[in-house]
Amino acid sequence: MKLEEHLKKYFNYTTFRTGQKEVISSILEGNHTIAMLPTGTGKSLCYQLSGYLLKGQVIIISPLLSLMQDQTEQLMMNGEKRVIAFNSFLTPQERKQALSQLNTYKFIFLSPEMLKSDFILNRLRELQIALFVIDEAHCISQWGYDFRPDYLKLGDFRRKLGNPLTLALTATATPEVKEELISSLSLKNWNEYIYSVDRPNIVLAVEVIDSYHDKSDRLVELVQNLEGPGIVYFSSKKMAEKMTIHLKQNGIDRVMAYHGGMEQENRVLIQQQFLHDQLDVICATSAFGMGINKENIRYVIHFHMPLQLESYLQEIGRAGRDGMKSIALLLYSPGDEQLPFQLAEGELPSEAQLDFVYHLLEEKNNSINDLGELENELISLSGLTEVQWRVVADYLFGNTKEPMQQRYVQLKVFINERLQVKRKKINDMLIWTQAQLNGCRRKNILKYFKEDKTIEIDDCCDQCGIDLTVFYPKTKNHKTADNFFDWKKHLAKILLVSERG
Amino acid sequence: MIESSYHIKNKFPKKNRIILIMDMFVSVNLRLCDMMKNSYLSMIVLYCLHKINGERTIYSILHLLNGKKSSQTIQDAHIFNLTTFFSTFPLLKRAELDMHIDILNKQGFVSTNAEQSYCVTSVGLKQLEEYFKPNPIPANLNGWKFHNLTDLFWERLSLAIQVISHLKNRNSKYLPIQKSKEHHKWLKGYLYKCKLSKDELAEKLYDELVACLETMDGLDPSIFVKRVTGYQIIGLTEAQAADQFDMDEEAYHIQFLSILHYMLEKVGTKQGDFPLLSCMIEDKKRATPLTESSNRTFNLLQMGYRLEEIAQMRKLKKNTIEDHLVEIALNIPNFDISAFVNIDKQKEIKMAINSVSSKQLKYIRELVPDVDYFEIRLVLAKGGEKK
Ligand SMILES: [Zn+2]
């Protein structure tokens, strides 16, 4: 059977998107494969379809809980029940049960912390592993923004599994990151499929706006005029909520906020309403978008500057998946960069917090074996977030051969380095944003990823010159909620009417 | 150690700088603004204050609305005739309640009579009357009776409707609006047990829902139906629905709960007419609405153990077991308390209760000095709610 027929059979699609077929063929021919496919092109399909065509289990290492959640949901929505995700959401009971019947699953997702567990490793070794997938493979790079120390254990983990057939996936990575990946996995032979991060159908624009107040006015104007559906990204939950109210007060009905602080049931409803065109605009934090397969998003506006160009690309990449012209618009006011700097710092433990933890540990010198009990105390006393704590714990308790003092110094060095990396990324983002005089934005963003801009595009960016009215709808069809509601008819539509007649 | 940890806690407050910076961007505190115009919840709090009449602290209201399952809260709910509101706002925070009280106080609707205790003023009483006359608290609201079924019923029902709607449309690719694996497992068993074809199932469920909602008095079925999700129709969130009905979110919430309570009452009493709906909670209906601990005490009582023995067996204080007994007296209609208070004493206490206006135990006890508080509480519990 041809690959397209399998695609039709398993996913009901008729054609592959850029790169998918090449990557899948490479895997099926038994090659280790590195694939850099731009956001929005269906990376996960590469391992999903390959998995169905190979005998044995697919193991996927995925760095983000929300991402893992979305991917498992996607599979389940497609009717696949043999999916399990090992992460901190699993209760010990569920985990035990899942481990005892591991061979009944087809797709096994692991969060990076699980790479440390010998128990899981040993259970996995009993399986016939068809494919070992490293999702968001750029997390392996110490110079990347998303560096996950646990990813450094990947090479070792993979070796202990007997070097299974491997697929490394990422959306954005520079050549250096790729080299790091290859060396840490000690790959000798591999195929690589590198596609440009460029999405030519997305117009890039930055608007510099004097004040915060003008910015919220401008947002109203844009949302009123641009053809939807669209997403507006914010760096804070509160702002996403506040601007939702502001938009509503200005006559935009079908808008809702979406962020991680909302109740799960509401999150699902809002997301689904957007997918089913019951909403035109979502005011969201970066929690929104992963796993959203909405083809016709026409604009992505950033009300706040993201912390790095990689995230920016990922977020604007949600526009125009149908290949139609779409626009990415970043609203910048002088001083906006303060927030990203603060956010980046907040992600890491502060020096004072480190000192505090260290001294407390010194005091308790001998009881360090009993980490479990100490953990909660340390977290609550130092005020570290869970993410921050994991960094600290990894260094102070990960490698017990070296003396505490030395590990502590290493930790400080590490945190300092991370901070430098993050600051540099924000600066790169800022330079790109402010580059009024430096020419084409597309060229600049490609240069950042060590690519050359090769094709000329009609509506490229604000620097090359664009006409925003291209993105205004031809006909004004402002949808408003209908006032008349017949509950019985509505219920009948849900339960009695069938599309099959 | 405790002292030093307190010190350190202050040095590193959990909220870090970022949150403060973000707060700066948010110029108005929206919630406070909302509350200034007599929010529904403020009025509920005022109503509760009126009922408890300064005889409990304001936090007894918090526990009531949160649905705290302590004997004290359950007794208060009964004594002050507030069982309807039990567990209606499980997520209400202490600080939010304080804010409501503060607003009521500033408007002169309440005045403080003791620390953390307030009485409703005559202005407040008038306000209550004016506020609830045009939109009374729904008669179907019954927090105490259904508190442990309400959420479950909605979660199962909404999932069942969504899944059955998709089955009817032969579509298997969709995101379930309820994510709990337990609900999914339950639904699988439910669908199997129904033994109906996909089309029959959808039709029967439609018929039952219409039959149930159609006869509802004083509540608009749309309040419920707008929340329902099906094939290519996604239900509204609570906030969205409140918005569409141009209601205060809390007012909407109470109406929505009332509809669920109405449905639970109706399908519970007429199971034969609503086989599909009543089956949704069949496994969760408990014979008694007792808390688990009280239920254990009740079982031991029925086996003939004495109060002191139970306390010893369960390694609990005698006071705790007494609390359980009061809870049992409140909830088990034919529970006989004469083993704990003899008939003569019961008569004496009842007379005392009727001659004082307050429900505070100390005033009652002043009239019958030879009985103890436990005995008064038992008789109060048995007397039920004075209407
Ligand atoms: Zn350009």
PDB file of C-alpha atoms and ligand atoms in Angstrom, chain A residues 439-443 453 460-465, ligand 1:
ATOM      1  CA  GLY A 439      15.404  46.039   6.744  1.00  0.00           C
ATOM      2  CA  CYS A 440      13.226  43.041   6.132  1.00  0.00           C
ATOM      3  CA  ARG A 441      11.884  41.346   9.242  1.00  0.00           C
ATOM      4  CA  ARG A 442      11.655  37.982   7.542  1.00  0.00           C
ATOM      5  CA  LYS A 443      15.268  38.184   6.504  1.00  0.00           C
ATOM      6  CA  LYS A 453      15.924  34.398   2.767  1.00  0.00           C
ATOM      7  CA  CYS A 460       6.385  40.259   3.282  1.00  0.00           C
ATOM      8  CA  CYS A 461       6.639  42.538   6.279  1.00  0.00           C
ATOM      9  CA  ASP A 462       6.077  46.090   7.452  1.00  0.00           C
ATOM     10  CA  GLN A 463       9.636  46.953   6.473  1.00  0.00           C
ATOM     11  CA  CYS A 464       9.179  45.775   2.910  1.00  0.00           C
ATOM     12  CA  GLY A 465       5.817  47.508   2.916  1.00  0.00           C
TER      13      GLY A 465
HETATM   14 ZN    ZN C   1      10.223  41.816   4.400  1.00  0.00          ZN
END
